[in-house]
Coordinates of C-alpha atoms and ligand atoms in Angstrom, one line a residue:
M1 CA 77.0 228.3 173.5
S2 CA 75.7 231.8 173.0
E3 CA 72.9 233.0 175.3
K4 CA 70.7 234.3 172.6
K5 CA 70.1 231.2 170.5
N6 CA 68.1 228.4 171.9
E7 CA 68.9 224.7 171.8
F8 CA 66.8 224.1 168.7
D9 CA 68.6 226.8 166.7
L10 CA 72.0 225.9 167.9
S11 CA 71.6 222.2 167.1
L12 CA 70.1 223.1 163.7
E13 CA 73.1 225.3 163.0
T14 CA 75.5 222.5 163.9
A15 CA 73.4 220.0 161.8
D16 CA 73.6 222.3 158.8
Y17 CA 77.3 222.4 159.1
L18 CA 77.6 218.6 159.4
R19 CA 75.1 218.1 156.5
R20 CA 77.4 220.1 154.2
Q21 CA 80.3 217.7 155.0
V22 CA 78.9 214.7 153.0
D23 CA 76.2 214.3 150.4
Y24 CA 74.0 211.8 152.3
I25 CA 72.1 211.5 155.5
P26 CA 73.5 208.7 157.7
E27 CA 71.1 206.1 158.7
Y28 CA 72.6 205.5 162.1
A29 CA 74.4 207.6 164.8
I30 CA 76.7 205.4 166.9
V31 CA 78.0 206.6 170.2
L32 CA 81.2 204.8 171.1
G33 CA 81.8 204.4 174.8
S34 CA 84.7 203.7 177.0
G35 CA 87.2 201.4 175.3
L36 CA 84.8 200.6 172.5
G37 CA 86.3 203.0 170.1
S38 CA 87.8 200.3 167.9
L39 CA 84.4 199.9 166.2
V40 CA 85.8 202.7 164.0
E41 CA 88.2 200.1 162.5
D42 CA 85.2 198.5 160.9
I43 CA 84.0 201.7 159.4
E44 CA 85.1 202.8 155.9
V45 CA 85.8 206.4 157.0
E46 CA 84.8 209.1 154.6
K47 CA 85.3 212.1 156.8
E48 CA 86.5 212.7 160.3
I49 CA 85.8 216.0 162.1
P50 CA 87.4 216.9 165.4
Y51 CA 84.9 218.3 167.9
K52 CA 86.9 221.5 168.1
D53 CA 86.0 222.2 164.4
I54 CA 82.3 221.6 164.9
P55 CA 80.3 224.8 165.7
N56 CA 78.6 224.8 169.1
F57 CA 80.1 221.4 170.0
P58 CA 81.5 220.8 173.5
I59 CA 85.0 219.4 173.8
S60 CA 85.8 216.0 175.6
T61 CA 88.2 216.1 178.5
V62 CA 88.5 212.6 179.8
K63 CA 91.7 210.6 179.2
G64 CA 91.1 207.7 176.8
H65 CA 88.1 209.5 175.3
K66 CA 88.7 210.8 171.9
G67 CA 86.8 213.6 170.3
S68 CA 85.6 213.4 166.8
L69 CA 82.7 212.7 164.6
I70 CA 83.2 210.1 161.9
F71 CA 81.2 209.8 158.7
G72 CA 81.5 206.5 157.0
T73 CA 80.1 203.2 155.8
L74 CA 79.6 200.2 158.2
N75 CA 78.5 196.9 156.6
G76 CA 77.0 198.8 153.7
K77 CA 75.1 201.4 155.7
K78 CA 76.0 205.1 156.1
V79 CA 76.8 205.9 159.7
L80 CA 77.9 208.8 161.8
A81 CA 80.1 207.6 164.7
M82 CA 80.7 209.7 167.8
N83 CA 84.1 208.9 169.0
G84 CA 84.1 210.2 172.6
R85 CA 81.1 211.4 174.5
F86 CA 80.4 214.1 177.1
H87 CA 79.8 213.0 180.6
F88 CA 77.8 214.9 183.2
Y89 CA 80.6 214.3 185.8
E90 CA 83.0 216.2 183.6
G91 CA 81.0 219.3 184.5
Y92 CA 78.9 219.7 181.4
D93 CA 75.3 220.5 182.1
M94 CA 72.7 218.1 180.7
K95 CA 71.9 220.2 177.7
K96 CA 75.5 219.9 176.6
V97 CA 75.8 216.2 177.4
T98 CA 72.8 215.5 175.1
F99 CA 73.5 218.2 172.5
P100 CA 74.9 215.6 170.0
E101 CA 71.7 213.7 170.0
R102 CA 69.8 216.9 169.2
V103 CA 72.2 217.5 166.3
F104 CA 71.8 213.9 165.0
W105 CA 68.1 214.3 164.9
Q106 CA 68.3 217.7 163.2
M107 CA 70.4 216.1 160.5
G108 CA 67.6 213.6 159.8
I109 CA 69.2 210.6 161.6
K110 CA 66.5 208.4 163.1
K111 CA 68.4 205.5 164.6
L112 CA 70.9 205.7 167.5
V113 CA 73.3 203.1 169.0
V114 CA 74.8 203.8 172.3
S115 CA 77.6 201.8 174.0
N116 CA 79.2 202.0 177.4
A117 CA 81.2 200.2 180.1
S118 CA 79.4 199.4 183.3
G119 CA 79.7 197.7 186.6
G120 CA 77.6 194.5 186.9
V121 CA 75.5 193.9 190.0
N122 CA 73.5 190.9 188.7
R123 CA 75.0 187.8 190.3
N124 CA 74.8 186.0 187.0
F125 CA 77.2 188.5 185.4
S126 CA 80.9 188.2 184.9
I127 CA 83.6 190.6 183.9
G128 CA 83.7 190.8 180.1
D129 CA 80.1 190.0 179.6
V130 CA 78.2 191.9 177.0
M131 CA 74.8 193.1 178.1
L132 CA 72.0 194.3 175.8
I133 CA 70.3 197.2 177.5
K134 CA 66.6 196.4 177.7
D135 CA 65.6 199.2 180.0
H136 CA 67.1 201.9 182.3
I137 CA 66.7 203.6 185.6
N138 CA 67.5 207.3 185.6
L139 CA 69.1 208.4 188.9
F140 CA 71.0 211.3 187.5
P141 CA 70.5 214.4 189.7
E142 CA 69.6 216.6 186.8
H143 CA 67.1 215.7 184.0
P144 CA 68.0 216.6 180.4
L145 CA 64.5 217.7 179.7
R146 CA 64.1 220.0 182.7
G147 CA 63.1 223.5 181.7
P148 CA 60.8 224.8 179.0
N149 CA 59.9 222.2 176.4
D150 CA 60.4 222.9 172.8
E151 CA 57.6 221.1 171.0
R152 CA 59.5 221.0 167.8
F153 CA 61.7 218.3 169.4
G154 CA 59.0 216.4 171.1
P155 CA 56.3 216.4 173.8
R156 CA 56.5 217.8 177.4
F157 CA 55.7 214.4 178.9
V158 CA 57.6 211.7 177.2
N159 CA 56.4 208.1 177.0
M160 CA 59.2 205.8 178.2
S161 CA 57.6 202.5 177.8
E162 CA 60.0 201.3 175.1
P163 CA 63.2 203.4 175.4
Y164 CA 65.2 200.6 173.7
S165 CA 63.8 199.4 170.5
K166 CA 62.3 195.9 170.9
K167 CA 62.8 195.3 167.2
M168 CA 66.5 196.2 167.4
L169 CA 67.0 194.0 170.4
Q170 CA 65.3 191.1 168.6
V171 CA 67.7 191.5 165.6
V172 CA 70.7 191.3 167.8
R173 CA 69.3 188.5 170.0
A174 CA 68.5 186.4 166.9
Y175 CA 72.0 186.9 165.5
A176 CA 73.7 186.0 168.8
A177 CA 71.6 182.9 169.0
E178 CA 72.5 181.9 165.4
K179 CA 76.2 182.3 166.1
N180 CA 76.1 181.0 169.6
I181 CA 77.4 184.3 171.0
K182 CA 76.7 184.5 174.7
I183 CA 74.9 187.7 175.7
K184 CA 73.3 189.0 178.8
E185 CA 70.3 191.4 178.9
G186 CA 69.3 193.8 181.6
T187 CA 68.6 197.2 183.1
Y188 CA 71.2 199.9 183.1
L189 CA 71.0 202.2 186.1
G190 CA 72.6 205.6 185.5
L191 CA 74.4 207.6 188.3
Q192 CA 76.4 210.7 187.9
G193 CA 79.8 209.4 189.1
P194 CA 82.7 210.1 188.9
T195 CA 83.3 207.8 191.9
F196 CA 82.7 204.1 191.3
E197 CA 80.1 202.8 193.7
T198 CA 80.7 201.8 197.3
L199 CA 79.7 198.2 198.1
A200 CA 76.5 199.6 199.7
E201 CA 75.7 201.6 196.6
Y202 CA 76.2 198.6 194.3
T203 CA 73.8 196.7 196.6
M204 CA 71.4 199.6 196.4
V205 CA 71.6 199.4 192.6
R206 CA 70.8 195.7 192.7
N207 CA 67.9 196.2 195.1
M208 CA 66.5 198.9 193.0
G209 CA 66.3 196.6 190.0
G210 CA 69.5 197.5 188.1
D211 CA 71.7 194.8 186.5
A212 CA 74.5 197.2 185.7
V213 CA 75.5 200.7 186.7
G214 CA 77.3 203.4 184.8
M215 CA 77.8 207.1 184.4
S216 CA 76.5 207.8 180.9
T217 CA 73.9 206.8 178.3
V218 CA 70.7 207.5 180.2
P219 CA 70.6 211.2 179.4
E220 CA 71.4 210.7 175.8
V221 CA 68.7 208.0 175.4
I222 CA 66.1 210.1 177.1
V223 CA 66.7 213.0 174.7
A224 CA 66.7 210.6 171.7
V225 CA 63.4 209.1 172.8
H226 CA 62.0 212.7 173.3
M227 CA 62.6 213.2 169.6
G228 CA 61.2 209.8 168.6
M229 CA 64.6 208.2 167.6
E230 CA 64.9 204.4 167.7
V231 CA 67.6 203.4 170.2
F232 CA 69.8 200.4 170.7
G233 CA 72.1 200.2 173.8
I234 CA 74.9 197.8 174.6
S235 CA 77.1 197.6 177.6
V236 CA 80.3 195.8 178.5
I237 CA 80.5 194.6 182.1
T238 CA 83.9 195.7 183.1
D239 CA 83.8 195.0 186.9
I240 CA 81.5 193.4 189.3
G241 CA 80.0 195.2 192.3
T242 CA 79.8 192.5 194.9
E243 CA 81.8 191.7 198.1
E244 CA 84.1 189.4 196.2
F245 CA 85.1 191.7 193.3
I246 CA 84.7 195.3 194.4
E247 CA 88.4 195.9 195.1
E248 CA 89.2 195.4 191.4
V249 CA 87.4 198.5 190.2
N250 CA 89.6 201.2 188.7
H251 CA 89.7 203.0 185.4
V252 CA 92.6 200.9 184.0
E253 CA 90.8 197.6 184.8
V254 CA 87.6 199.0 183.2
L255 CA 89.4 200.0 180.0
K256 CA 91.1 196.6 179.9
A257 CA 87.9 194.6 180.3
A258 CA 86.1 196.8 177.8
K259 CA 88.9 196.2 175.3
A260 CA 88.7 192.4 175.7
A261 CA 84.9 192.4 175.0
E262 CA 85.3 194.8 172.0
P263 CA 85.2 192.2 169.2
V264 CA 81.8 191.0 170.4
V265 CA 80.4 194.4 170.7
R266 CA 81.8 195.3 167.2
E267 CA 80.3 192.2 165.7
L268 CA 76.8 192.7 167.3
V269 CA 76.6 196.4 166.4
G270 CA 77.9 195.8 162.9
K271 CA 75.3 193.1 162.4
L272 CA 72.4 195.3 163.7
V273 CA 73.4 198.0 161.3
E274 CA 73.6 195.6 158.4
R275 CA 70.3 193.8 159.1
Y276 CA 68.1 196.6 160.4
Ligands
LIG301 N1 80.2 202.0 188.1 C1 80.0 203.0 187.4 N2 80.4 203.2 186.2 C2 81.2 202.2 185.6 C3 81.5 201.1 186.3 C4 81.0 201.0 187.7 O1 81.3 200.0 188.4 N3 82.3 200.3 185.5 C5 82.4 201.0 184.4 N4 81.7 202.2 184.4

């Protein structure tokens, strides 16, 4: 990013470029997390743009994370899917991690869906569970809104009483009940990574009130809420951080477990988009 332009101008420039790619404003932006990329198979793709072709966009570096924006139709609604996100642990600063959300808002998109893989610390959780994110705890060492506030995006002090839309949660909850799909709900606690947690850290997460822990999502949601976007978050529990299970955690296991739960996440997100 150039030094002269501010975040507002940069994101507007990127939004203008993206707006020229299709003749509609998508209703939803959907961030596809670890191993959840196959949601794109449900999207009738109209245009796919690699990050490297998008002005001002950072480029994703993690193995297994792709990098493109996908315009298309999901269950009758226009969506913009983000296939591959930017993590703080990769070395991006928080402004870069959350730049895509700034762009989505500048394009006129008002609804955001975020998905991720996480480690469960709630004793009622099992590997492969799907957790609706009801709330989060931000323990990242840098805040995405630190620094001068641009009032055009939103206020200096942001109300965080409902970061995850209760209406959206209710739509998904109702559908899951209808279809007898077992879901969990809980609080996602965000840490920077890239290490998985020690047993003592998983215990800390649980004691602090987290049900699951991960390395993404929280910064993006904060920035989306700053701009008044409506957010839905969903997480696949890919490992369990307790004495019995902690040895299992590695990236391959996480991707495997995320893949296994993918059909459920796809169905729930698809239904949300269709019904809300
Ligand atoms: N900790 C942090 N991030 C994660 C985990 C975990 O156990 N599983 C998947 N992402």
